[in-house]
Short mmCIF file of C-alpha atoms in Angstrom, two decimals:
data_model
loop_
_atom_site.label_atom_id
_atom_site.label_comp_id
_atom_site.label_asym_id
_atom_site.label_seq_id
_atom_site.Cartn_x
_atom_site.Cartn_y
_atom_site.Cartn_z
CA GLU D 21 0.00 0.00 0.00
CA ALA D 22 1.33 3.40 -0.98
CA GLN D 23 1.87 5.68 1.99
CA LEU D 24 3.21 9.17 2.60
CA GLU D 25 4.26 10.75 5.87
CA GLU D 26 5.20 14.38 6.35
CA SER D 27 7.47 15.76 9.04
CA GLY D 28 9.27 18.94 9.93
CA GLY D 29 6.40 21.27 10.74
CA GLY D 30 6.37 23.52 13.77
CA LEU D 31 6.42 27.08 15.03
CA VAL D 32 8.71 29.55 13.28
CA GLN D 33 9.10 33.31 13.46
CA ARG D 34 8.19 35.60 10.60
CA GLY D 35 11.06 35.76 8.14
CA GLY D 36 12.40 32.40 9.25
CA SER D 37 12.90 29.14 7.41
CA LEU D 38 11.63 25.60 7.74
CA ARG D 39 12.32 22.35 5.92
CA LEU D 40 9.54 19.84 5.44
CA SER D 41 10.06 16.21 4.48
CA CYS D 42 7.73 13.61 3.05
CA ALA D 43 8.70 9.96 3.38
CA ALA D 44 7.24 7.65 0.75
CA SER D 45 6.75 3.91 1.00
CA GLY D 46 4.89 1.12 -0.76
CA PHE D 47 5.54 2.27 -4.33
CA THR D 48 8.36 3.06 -6.75
CA PHE D 49 8.93 6.65 -5.67
CA SER D 50 11.07 7.68 -8.63
CA SER D 51 8.31 6.77 -11.08
CA TYR D 52 5.88 9.40 -9.81
CA GLY D 53 5.58 13.13 -9.79
CA MET D 54 4.93 14.60 -6.36
CA VAL D 55 3.25 17.74 -5.11
CA TRP D 56 2.88 19.88 -2.01
CA VAL D 57 -0.54 21.26 -1.15
CA ARG D 58 -1.35 23.43 1.84
CA GLN D 59 -4.48 24.30 3.75
CA ALA D 60 -4.71 27.37 5.94
CA PRO D 61 -6.85 27.01 9.08
CA GLY D 62 -10.51 26.78 8.11
CA LYS D 63 -9.73 27.33 4.42
CA GLY D 64 -9.57 25.32 1.22
CA LEU D 65 -6.76 23.51 -0.55
CA ASP D 66 -3.93 25.38 -2.28
CA TRP D 67 -1.38 23.75 -4.53
CA ILE D 68 2.09 25.18 -4.01
CA ALA D 69 4.65 23.05 -5.88
CA SER D 70 5.15 20.03 -8.14
CA ILE D 71 8.16 18.00 -9.18
CA ARG D 72 8.47 15.36 -11.84
CA GLY D 73 9.45 11.79 -10.93
CA SER D 74 12.62 11.19 -12.81
CA SER D 75 13.67 14.72 -13.61
CA SER D 76 14.14 17.32 -10.91
CA SER D 77 14.49 19.85 -13.70
CA SER D 78 10.73 19.77 -14.23
CA ILE D 79 9.46 21.83 -11.33
CA PHE D 80 6.50 24.18 -11.00
CA TYR D 81 5.47 26.62 -8.27
CA ALA D 82 2.42 28.63 -7.40
CA ASP D 83 3.03 32.37 -7.65
CA SER D 84 2.45 32.75 -3.92
CA VAL D 85 5.63 30.82 -3.06
CA LYS D 86 7.83 31.32 -6.13
CA GLY D 87 11.26 32.54 -5.12
CA ARG D 88 10.76 31.63 -1.46
CA PHE D 89 10.03 27.88 -1.48
CA THR D 90 12.07 25.13 -3.12
CA ILE D 91 10.78 21.64 -3.86
CA SER D 92 13.25 18.80 -4.32
CA ARG D 93 13.42 15.05 -4.03
CA ASP D 94 15.89 12.33 -3.11
CA ASN D 95 14.84 9.23 -5.02
CA ALA D 96 17.51 7.12 -3.30
CA ARG D 97 15.88 7.90 0.05
CA ASN D 98 12.27 7.94 -1.22
CA SER D 99 11.94 11.44 0.14
CA LEU D 100 10.29 14.67 -0.98
CA ILE D 101 11.50 17.98 0.45
CA LEU D 102 10.06 21.47 0.74
CA GLN D 103 12.48 24.19 1.80
CA MET D 104 10.56 27.26 2.93
CA ASN D 105 12.29 30.62 3.38
CA SER D 106 11.11 34.14 4.19
CA LEU D 107 8.01 32.82 5.89
CA THR D 108 5.06 35.08 6.63
CA ALA D 109 1.88 34.66 8.65
CA GLU D 110 0.08 33.85 5.40
CA ASP D 111 2.15 30.66 5.14
CA THR D 112 0.55 29.27 8.31
CA ALA D 113 -1.16 26.07 7.17
CA VAL D 114 -1.18 22.32 7.22
CA TYR D 115 1.16 21.12 4.49
CA PHE D 116 0.31 17.91 2.65
CA CYS D 117 2.43 15.94 0.23
CA ALA D 118 0.62 13.88 -2.39
CA ARG D 119 1.50 11.57 -5.24
CA LEU D 120 0.62 12.66 -8.76
CA ASN D 121 -1.04 9.90 -10.75
CA CYS D 122 -1.39 9.54 -14.48
CA GLY D 123 -4.68 8.84 -16.21
CA THR D 124 -5.37 8.29 -19.86
CA THR D 125 -4.52 11.82 -20.94
CA ASN D 126 -1.95 13.16 -18.51
CA CYS D 127 -0.83 13.06 -14.90
CA ASN D 128 -3.62 14.89 -13.22
CA TYR D 129 -4.90 13.52 -9.92
CA LEU D 130 -3.53 13.16 -6.39
CA ASP D 131 -3.53 9.92 -4.44
CA PRO D 132 -2.50 9.10 -1.79
CA TRP D 133 -2.04 12.05 0.52
CA GLY D 134 -0.03 12.23 3.69
CA GLN D 135 -1.63 13.19 6.99
CA GLY D 136 -0.10 16.65 6.84
CA THR D 137 2.23 18.66 9.02
CA LEU D 138 1.28 21.98 10.63
CA VAL D 139 3.42 25.05 10.05
CA THR D 140 2.70 28.08 12.22
CA VAL D 141 4.41 31.38 11.50
CA SER D 142 4.35 33.80 14.39
CA SER D 143 4.43 37.52 13.91
CA GLU O 20 -5.23 30.54 -15.24
CA ILE O 21 -8.21 28.25 -14.84
CA VAL O 22 -10.56 28.99 -11.95
CA LEU O 23 -12.85 26.31 -10.56
CA THR O 24 -16.06 27.50 -8.87
CA GLN O 25 -18.06 25.04 -6.84
CA SER O 26 -21.72 25.36 -5.96
CA PRO O 27 -23.37 25.49 -3.62
CA ASP O 28 -20.99 26.51 -0.85
CA THR O 29 -23.07 24.52 1.62
CA LEU O 30 -25.61 21.78 0.95
CA SER O 31 -27.93 20.60 3.70
CA LEU O 32 -29.55 17.21 3.16
CA SER O 33 -30.74 14.19 5.09
CA PRO O 34 -29.33 10.67 5.01
CA GLY O 35 -30.79 8.66 2.16
CA LYS O 36 -31.22 11.69 -0.12
CA ARG O 37 -29.34 12.43 -3.32
CA ALA O 38 -26.64 15.10 -3.34
CA THR O 39 -25.56 16.92 -6.49
CA LEU O 40 -22.42 19.05 -6.27
CA SER O 41 -21.30 21.26 -9.13
CA CYS O 42 -17.91 22.45 -10.33
CA ARG O 43 -17.65 25.05 -13.08
CA ALA O 44 -14.39 25.83 -14.87
CA SER O 45 -13.61 29.33 -16.14
CA GLN O 46 -12.69 27.87 -19.53
CA THR O 47 -13.11 24.58 -21.32
CA ILE O 48 -10.96 21.90 -19.74
CA SER O 49 -10.20 18.34 -20.69
CA SER O 50 -11.61 15.42 -18.76
CA SER O 51 -8.86 15.73 -16.16
CA LEU O 52 -11.14 16.72 -13.31
CA ALA O 53 -10.98 14.98 -9.95
CA TRP O 54 -13.11 15.06 -6.80
CA TYR O 55 -11.94 14.68 -3.20
CA GLN O 56 -13.68 14.25 0.11
CA GLN O 57 -12.21 15.77 3.26
CA LYS O 58 -13.38 15.18 6.79
CA HIS O 59 -12.33 17.35 9.70
CA GLY O 60 -8.73 16.76 10.72
CA GLN O 61 -8.06 14.36 7.87
CA PRO O 62 -6.30 14.67 4.53
CA PRO O 63 -8.36 14.75 1.35
CA ARG O 64 -9.38 11.39 -0.09
CA LEU O 65 -9.62 10.81 -3.83
CA LEU O 66 -13.14 9.88 -4.92
CA ILE O 67 -13.28 10.40 -8.68
CA TYR O 68 -10.58 10.95 -11.30
CA GLU O 69 -10.80 11.95 -14.95
CA THR O 70 -14.38 13.15 -14.49
CA SER O 71 -16.11 9.81 -14.00
CA ASN O 72 -13.74 7.09 -12.78
CA ARG O 73 -14.22 5.96 -9.19
CA ALA O 74 -11.04 5.52 -7.20
CA SER O 75 -10.23 2.22 -5.60
CA GLY O 76 -12.51 1.39 -2.68
CA ILE O 77 -15.00 4.20 -3.36
CA PRO O 78 -18.64 3.07 -3.08
CA ALA O 79 -20.81 2.98 -6.19
CA ARG O 80 -23.12 5.67 -4.76
CA PHE O 81 -20.45 8.21 -5.79
CA SER O 82 -20.52 9.14 -9.47
CA GLY O 83 -19.08 11.92 -11.58
CA ARG O 84 -19.92 13.33 -14.96
CA GLY O 85 -19.49 16.39 -17.11
CA SER O 86 -17.57 17.96 -19.94
CA GLY O 87 -16.37 21.32 -21.17
CA THR O 88 -16.85 23.66 -18.24
CA GLU O 89 -19.58 21.93 -16.23
CA PHE O 90 -18.95 18.95 -13.95
CA THR O 91 -20.98 17.27 -11.24
CA LEU O 92 -20.44 14.85 -8.40
CA THR O 93 -23.54 12.92 -7.39
CA ILE O 94 -23.92 10.96 -4.19
CA SER O 95 -26.96 8.68 -4.38
CA GLY O 96 -28.43 7.66 -1.06
CA LEU O 97 -26.42 9.69 1.42
CA ASP O 98 -24.77 7.76 4.20
CA PRO O 99 -24.06 9.57 7.50
CA GLU O 100 -20.32 9.17 6.79
CA ASP O 101 -20.68 11.19 3.57
CA PHE O 102 -21.15 14.49 5.37
CA ALA O 103 -17.88 16.27 4.72
CA VAL O 104 -16.29 18.91 2.48
CA TYR O 105 -15.86 18.10 -1.21
CA TYR O 106 -13.33 19.65 -3.58
CA CYS O 107 -12.94 19.48 -7.34
CA GLN O 108 -9.44 19.72 -8.86
CA HIS O 109 -7.87 20.19 -12.27
CA ARG O 110 -4.33 20.19 -13.58
CA SER O 111 -3.72 22.35 -16.61
CA ASP O 112 -1.44 21.36 -19.45
CA TRP O 113 0.30 24.72 -19.41
CA PRO O 114 1.19 26.20 -17.08
CA ARG O 115 1.43 23.01 -15.11
CA ALA O 116 -0.62 24.36 -12.25
CA ILE O 117 -3.03 22.43 -10.08
CA THR O 118 -6.26 24.21 -9.19
CA PHE O 119 -8.86 23.38 -6.56
CA GLY O 120 -12.40 24.62 -6.22
CA GLN O 121 -13.24 26.41 -3.00
CA GLY O 122 -15.14 23.40 -1.66
CA THR O 123 -18.74 22.43 -0.93
CA ARG O 124 -19.68 21.57 2.61
CA LEU O 125 -22.26 18.78 2.74
CA GLU O 126 -24.06 18.86 6.06
CA ILE O 127 -27.00 17.21 7.68
#
């Protein structure tokens, strides 16, 4: 069974940095694109970054985090990383990692998801 | 940038009834629309992918349909465990962004 588990969340001051990890198991990690999605308290889901399976050169970011967050992966360790810099109160959220699955036309849906890790940015 | 708008924001129904949730795209999209269910304190769970395909383990009372800009998720015969928040999601070909609707809360 494919599983994902995030870690690294916590309380950080405004302007600080945090590094999130997502440990994958139960599937061939390098064969799948991966994404980070966040959810602010009481709000909806926001995609923030994607990375292709075999090529770390294929990376995409939401405008809200471009230039501040960096997504990367270590296929040897089955691990997905999100380096977050210059954090603001608006970055306070639960951060989920999810696997990107391919359908008949393209890779377009997310399953499974991790349980999430809470990041709180204090002002 | 594609915007997904879900309606209604909140849907109040009783167990056993039929729920119809809508997701409208700001421009014509391919069939790559997915639906997720999220309960409080839990991660989203994939229900439907590519408009109408049920994910593994999802009961047959969940069905999806649509094309172009209009998509629906139907839950036939609501079970008490179905009361949750539902999101639609699309991934565009270019830019490679993933977009979620704002969610529909299904409540008793």
